[in-house]
């Protein structure tokens, strides 16, 4: 069976959920071989094996933390050369997309970004992408070389699939460009205790209808009752009510949770662009004609200041 390289996103050995989702998709098209880099790489092996990695290639070096993406591209290319895989899967983060693009250029392949599904095809893996506010899905195949595919978080279930997960050290020689751009400082954001927006299974968002930063507490309370991340429309961000890091949409983040709850958001195309692939969409809006209602699975026509506290109370009481 053909091997499929899976780039591992981890924090000090703790594998992040989007990588476990990639393993589910990789098993549909071949045998997953994981590539884990940097501090704690070897510690990822257990979790990766439990989710189907037949082999884990590891390389620990200070360069992965001290410099931008090129050392990671060098390592992924070394894994590619060693394995000759049928496909390379990378999580669809900003970094993941840069790594994928650089690797594809180096190996003369095509790249597909932001896939939301993946299946085996007669002529290679076929990716599903979502376009125009989910009005269309497209099926795409890389026509030249080994497909390099980035996959959006929450596109596949995490499945237990115990495999050998044998650990092998990867032989990596860094290129001259690897140390071209040095990271000079890292400032971790203050933790809110909520899940990361792009990885969260549930996102609760607020828009202009929230009408002030002081009212975002309502949105946060609903989010906390569901263990959700908080998102915001650009109108709310531009008004200074919520940080730009939480903006969902064309010029913000792209999310694909199991459940997206839009409160006081009209559903402009640029907002949809960032949340259209959510599995279930709920909107609370006092205007029955708001375009967001064209997109939703469940809609509540009502004032969010009435609806959201009741919803939070009901969920908390269960
Ligand atoms: P509005 O469109 O003003 O809608 C507010 C909604 O709240 C209305 O439907 C109203 O009925 C409802 N409402 C008001 N009060 C209540 C209440 N008490 N209870 C219930 N409902 C209530 N937008 C993004 O979100 N993300 C982006 O990344 C983004 N990028 C953009 C990029 C470009 C190049 C451009 C041109 C625009 C971009 N926009 C983006 C802006 C986008 O076009 C919209 O202006 C924006 O999404 C509107 O935000 P909103 O829905 O919160 O506000």
Short mmCIF file of C-alpha atoms in Angstrom, two decimals, residues 9-256:
data_model
loop_
_atom_site.label_atom_id
_atom_site.label_comp_id
_atom_site.label_asym_id
_atom_site.label_seq_id
_atom_site.Cartn_x
_atom_site.Cartn_y
_atom_site.Cartn_z
CA UNK A 9 1.60 19.91 14.22
CA UNK A 10 2.50 19.53 17.90
CA UNK A 11 3.40 21.60 20.93
CA UNK A 12 6.29 20.05 22.87
CA UNK A 13 5.16 16.55 21.93
CA UNK A 14 1.40 17.10 22.39
CA UNK A 15 -0.15 16.38 18.98
CA UNK A 16 -2.78 18.90 17.92
CA UNK A 17 -6.19 17.68 16.83
CA UNK A 18 -5.95 18.72 13.13
CA UNK A 19 -3.03 16.28 12.73
CA UNK A 20 -5.10 13.39 14.13
CA UNK A 21 -7.80 14.34 11.61
CA UNK A 22 -5.18 14.18 8.84
CA UNK A 23 -4.34 10.63 9.91
CA UNK A 24 -8.00 9.64 9.40
CA UNK A 25 -7.89 11.03 5.85
CA UNK A 26 -4.42 9.61 5.14
CA UNK A 27 -5.68 6.10 5.96
CA UNK A 28 -8.28 6.44 3.19
CA UNK A 29 -5.56 6.81 0.58
CA UNK A 30 -2.66 4.80 1.99
CA UNK A 31 -0.48 4.10 5.01
CA UNK A 32 0.26 7.20 7.10
CA UNK A 33 3.91 8.00 7.79
CA UNK A 34 4.11 10.95 10.20
CA UNK A 35 6.86 13.58 10.22
CA UNK A 36 7.38 15.20 13.64
CA UNK A 37 9.96 17.94 14.06
CA UNK A 38 11.44 20.00 16.87
CA UNK A 39 11.44 19.73 20.65
CA UNK A 40 9.28 16.82 21.84
CA UNK A 41 9.07 15.22 18.36
CA UNK A 42 9.75 11.71 19.70
CA UNK A 43 7.05 12.13 22.35
CA UNK A 44 4.40 12.41 19.62
CA UNK A 45 4.88 8.77 18.56
CA UNK A 46 2.39 7.20 20.99
CA UNK A 47 -0.55 9.40 19.98
CA UNK A 48 0.31 9.10 16.29
CA UNK A 49 0.50 5.29 16.46
CA UNK A 50 -2.88 5.13 18.25
CA UNK A 51 -4.39 6.99 15.30
CA UNK A 52 -2.89 4.97 12.48
CA UNK A 53 0.70 6.10 11.84
CA UNK A 54 2.66 3.08 10.67
CA UNK A 55 5.91 4.99 11.08
CA UNK A 56 6.97 8.23 12.75
CA UNK A 57 9.98 10.06 11.32
CA UNK A 58 11.44 12.45 13.88
CA UNK A 59 14.11 15.12 13.93
CA UNK A 60 14.83 17.39 16.86
CA UNK A 61 16.93 20.52 16.27
CA UNK A 62 16.93 24.07 17.62
CA UNK A 63 16.51 25.42 14.07
CA UNK A 64 12.81 24.50 14.01
CA UNK A 65 12.07 26.96 16.81
CA UNK A 66 14.73 29.56 16.05
CA UNK A 67 13.99 30.15 12.36
CA UNK A 68 10.88 30.48 10.21
CA UNK A 69 9.46 27.73 8.02
CA UNK A 70 12.42 26.78 5.77
CA UNK A 71 14.00 24.24 8.19
CA UNK A 72 10.63 22.46 8.32
CA UNK A 73 10.42 22.43 4.53
CA UNK A 74 13.98 21.00 4.38
CA UNK A 75 12.93 18.21 6.77
CA UNK A 76 9.68 17.45 4.96
CA UNK A 77 11.62 17.27 1.71
CA UNK A 78 14.10 14.86 3.33
CA UNK A 79 11.13 12.69 4.39
CA UNK A 80 9.68 12.94 0.88
CA UNK A 81 12.99 11.81 -0.64
CA UNK A 82 13.24 8.92 1.83
CA UNK A 83 9.66 7.66 1.44
CA UNK A 84 8.50 8.60 -2.11
CA UNK A 85 4.93 8.98 -0.83
CA UNK A 86 1.67 8.94 -2.79
CA UNK A 87 0.66 12.25 -1.19
CA UNK A 88 1.76 14.75 1.46
CA UNK A 89 -0.87 16.07 3.90
CA UNK A 90 -0.35 19.25 5.95
CA UNK A 91 -2.75 21.05 8.33
CA UNK A 92 -4.27 24.20 6.76
CA UNK A 93 -2.75 26.74 9.12
CA UNK A 94 -0.96 29.84 7.80
CA UNK A 95 2.34 28.06 8.47
CA UNK A 96 1.07 24.78 7.02
CA UNK A 97 0.07 26.46 3.77
CA UNK A 98 3.47 28.09 3.42
CA UNK A 99 5.23 24.80 4.08
CA UNK A 100 3.00 23.01 1.54
CA UNK A 101 3.55 25.63 -1.16
CA UNK A 102 7.31 25.66 -0.70
CA UNK A 103 7.52 21.86 -0.73
CA UNK A 104 5.34 21.57 -3.84
CA UNK A 105 7.55 24.08 -5.65
CA UNK A 106 10.68 22.16 -4.71
CA UNK A 107 9.39 18.76 -5.79
CA UNK A 108 7.65 20.07 -8.91
CA UNK A 109 4.14 19.13 -7.77
CA UNK A 110 0.77 20.78 -7.59
CA UNK A 111 -0.69 21.91 -4.29
CA UNK A 112 -4.31 21.97 -3.11
CA UNK A 113 -5.15 24.18 -0.14
CA UNK A 114 -8.06 24.18 2.31
CA UNK A 115 -9.44 20.77 1.41
CA UNK A 116 -12.48 19.77 3.49
CA UNK A 117 -12.47 16.11 2.45
CA UNK A 118 -10.25 13.61 0.73
CA UNK A 119 -10.88 10.31 -1.01
CA UNK A 120 -8.92 7.82 -3.09
CA UNK A 121 -9.33 8.15 -6.86
CA UNK A 122 -8.19 6.13 -9.87
CA UNK A 123 -5.62 8.78 -10.78
CA UNK A 124 -4.63 9.82 -7.25
CA UNK A 125 -6.29 11.40 -4.22
CA UNK A 126 -9.30 13.63 -4.89
CA UNK A 127 -9.78 16.62 -2.58
CA UNK A 128 -13.05 18.42 -1.92
CA UNK A 129 -12.94 22.21 -1.56
CA UNK A 130 -15.77 24.54 -0.73
CA UNK A 131 -16.32 27.81 -2.63
CA UNK A 132 -18.60 30.84 -2.82
CA UNK A 133 -20.16 30.64 0.62
CA UNK A 134 -20.59 26.87 0.27
CA UNK A 135 -22.73 27.38 -2.85
CA UNK A 136 -20.33 25.06 -4.66
CA UNK A 137 -18.04 22.24 -3.75
CA UNK A 138 -15.27 21.37 -6.14
CA UNK A 139 -13.45 18.07 -6.52
CA UNK A 140 -9.80 18.65 -7.31
CA UNK A 141 -6.92 16.38 -8.20
CA UNK A 142 -3.26 17.30 -8.58
CA UNK A 143 -2.41 16.52 -12.19
CA UNK A 144 1.38 16.73 -11.92
CA UNK A 145 3.69 15.11 -9.41
CA UNK A 146 2.96 14.03 -5.85
CA UNK A 147 -0.09 15.86 -4.44
CA UNK A 148 0.63 18.20 -1.56
CA UNK A 149 -2.68 18.92 0.18
CA UNK A 150 -3.54 21.15 3.11
CA UNK A 151 -6.69 20.20 5.02
CA UNK A 152 -8.87 22.51 7.09
CA UNK A 153 -9.31 21.68 10.78
CA UNK A 154 -12.53 19.80 11.68
CA UNK A 155 -12.77 18.26 8.19
CA UNK A 156 -12.57 14.65 9.39
CA UNK A 157 -13.27 12.75 12.60
CA UNK A 158 -10.47 11.69 14.93
CA UNK A 159 -10.47 7.90 14.86
CA UNK A 160 -8.57 5.39 16.97
CA UNK A 161 -6.73 3.00 14.63
CA UNK A 162 -3.79 1.39 16.44
CA UNK A 163 -0.75 0.90 14.20
CA UNK A 164 2.94 0.08 14.62
CA UNK A 165 4.13 3.68 14.86
CA UNK A 166 7.78 2.63 14.75
CA UNK A 167 10.03 5.62 15.36
CA UNK A 168 12.89 6.41 12.99
CA UNK A 169 15.29 9.35 13.10
CA UNK A 170 15.07 11.43 9.95
CA UNK A 171 18.35 12.49 8.35
CA UNK A 172 18.06 16.23 7.63
CA UNK A 173 20.63 18.57 6.09
CA UNK A 174 19.47 22.16 6.35
CA UNK A 175 19.66 24.29 3.21
CA UNK A 176 21.51 27.60 3.00
CA UNK A 177 18.15 29.42 3.18
CA UNK A 178 17.10 27.63 6.38
CA UNK A 179 18.68 30.18 8.67
CA UNK A 180 17.79 33.22 6.56
CA UNK A 181 15.02 34.55 8.81
CA UNK A 182 15.52 34.30 12.57
CA UNK A 183 12.78 34.44 15.18
CA UNK A 184 13.90 37.12 17.62
CA UNK A 185 11.10 36.99 20.21
CA UNK A 186 7.98 35.00 21.02
CA UNK A 187 5.22 36.57 23.05
CA UNK A 188 2.53 34.07 23.97
CA UNK A 189 -0.95 35.49 23.98
CA UNK A 190 -2.68 35.61 27.33
CA UNK A 191 -4.73 32.44 27.54
CA UNK A 192 -8.51 32.83 27.71
CA UNK A 193 -8.93 29.17 28.61
CA UNK A 194 -11.03 28.78 25.46
CA UNK A 195 -10.12 26.55 22.51
CA UNK A 196 -8.14 27.94 19.60
CA UNK A 197 -10.58 29.53 17.12
CA UNK A 198 -9.53 27.59 14.02
CA UNK A 199 -9.53 24.24 15.83
CA UNK A 200 -12.63 24.60 18.01
CA UNK A 201 -15.49 22.15 17.52
CA UNK A 202 -17.93 24.95 18.39
CA UNK A 203 -17.60 28.68 17.61
CA UNK A 204 -19.92 31.35 19.00
CA UNK A 205 -19.59 34.68 17.16
CA UNK A 206 -20.85 38.19 17.67
CA UNK A 207 -21.36 41.00 15.17
CA UNK A 208 -22.49 44.60 15.03
CA UNK A 209 -25.74 43.57 16.69
CA UNK A 210 -23.83 42.94 19.93
CA UNK A 211 -23.53 46.71 20.12
CA UNK A 212 -20.47 47.29 22.28
CA UNK A 213 -17.46 45.56 23.82
CA UNK A 214 -19.22 45.43 27.19
CA UNK A 215 -21.92 43.20 25.67
CA UNK A 216 -19.43 40.65 24.32
CA UNK A 217 -19.62 39.11 27.81
CA UNK A 218 -22.96 37.60 26.66
CA UNK A 219 -21.25 35.94 23.70
CA UNK A 220 -18.40 34.71 25.92
CA UNK A 221 -20.85 33.25 28.46
CA UNK A 222 -22.67 31.32 25.75
CA UNK A 223 -19.31 30.15 24.37
CA UNK A 224 -18.18 29.00 27.82
CA UNK A 225 -21.41 27.08 28.40
CA UNK A 226 -20.57 25.06 25.26
CA UNK A 227 -16.77 24.89 25.64
CA UNK A 228 -16.57 26.98 22.47
CA UNK A 229 -14.22 29.56 20.96
CA UNK A 230 -15.39 33.15 20.44
CA UNK A 231 -15.45 34.70 16.98
CA UNK A 232 -16.38 38.17 15.75
CA UNK A 233 -17.41 39.85 12.51
CA UNK A 234 -15.25 42.55 11.02
CA UNK A 235 -17.82 45.17 11.99
CA UNK A 236 -17.36 44.19 15.65
CA UNK A 237 -13.58 44.08 15.30
CA UNK A 238 -13.36 47.41 13.45
CA UNK A 239 -15.48 48.99 16.18
CA UNK A 240 -12.84 47.85 18.68
CA UNK A 241 -15.22 45.54 20.55
CA UNK A 242 -13.18 42.36 20.06
CA UNK A 243 -9.57 41.59 18.99
CA UNK A 244 -8.69 41.06 15.35
CA UNK A 245 -7.25 37.64 16.25
CA UNK A 246 -10.88 36.53 16.69
CA UNK A 247 -12.16 37.88 13.38
CA UNK A 248 -13.85 35.30 11.17
CA UNK A 249 -13.97 35.87 7.43
CA UNK A 250 -12.10 36.77 4.31
CA UNK A 251 -9.64 39.04 6.09
CA UNK A 252 -9.81 37.11 9.34
CA UNK A 253 -9.66 33.43 10.18
CA UNK A 254 -11.30 30.58 8.40
CA UNK A 255 -13.16 28.20 10.70
CA UNK A 256 -14.91 24.91 10.04
#
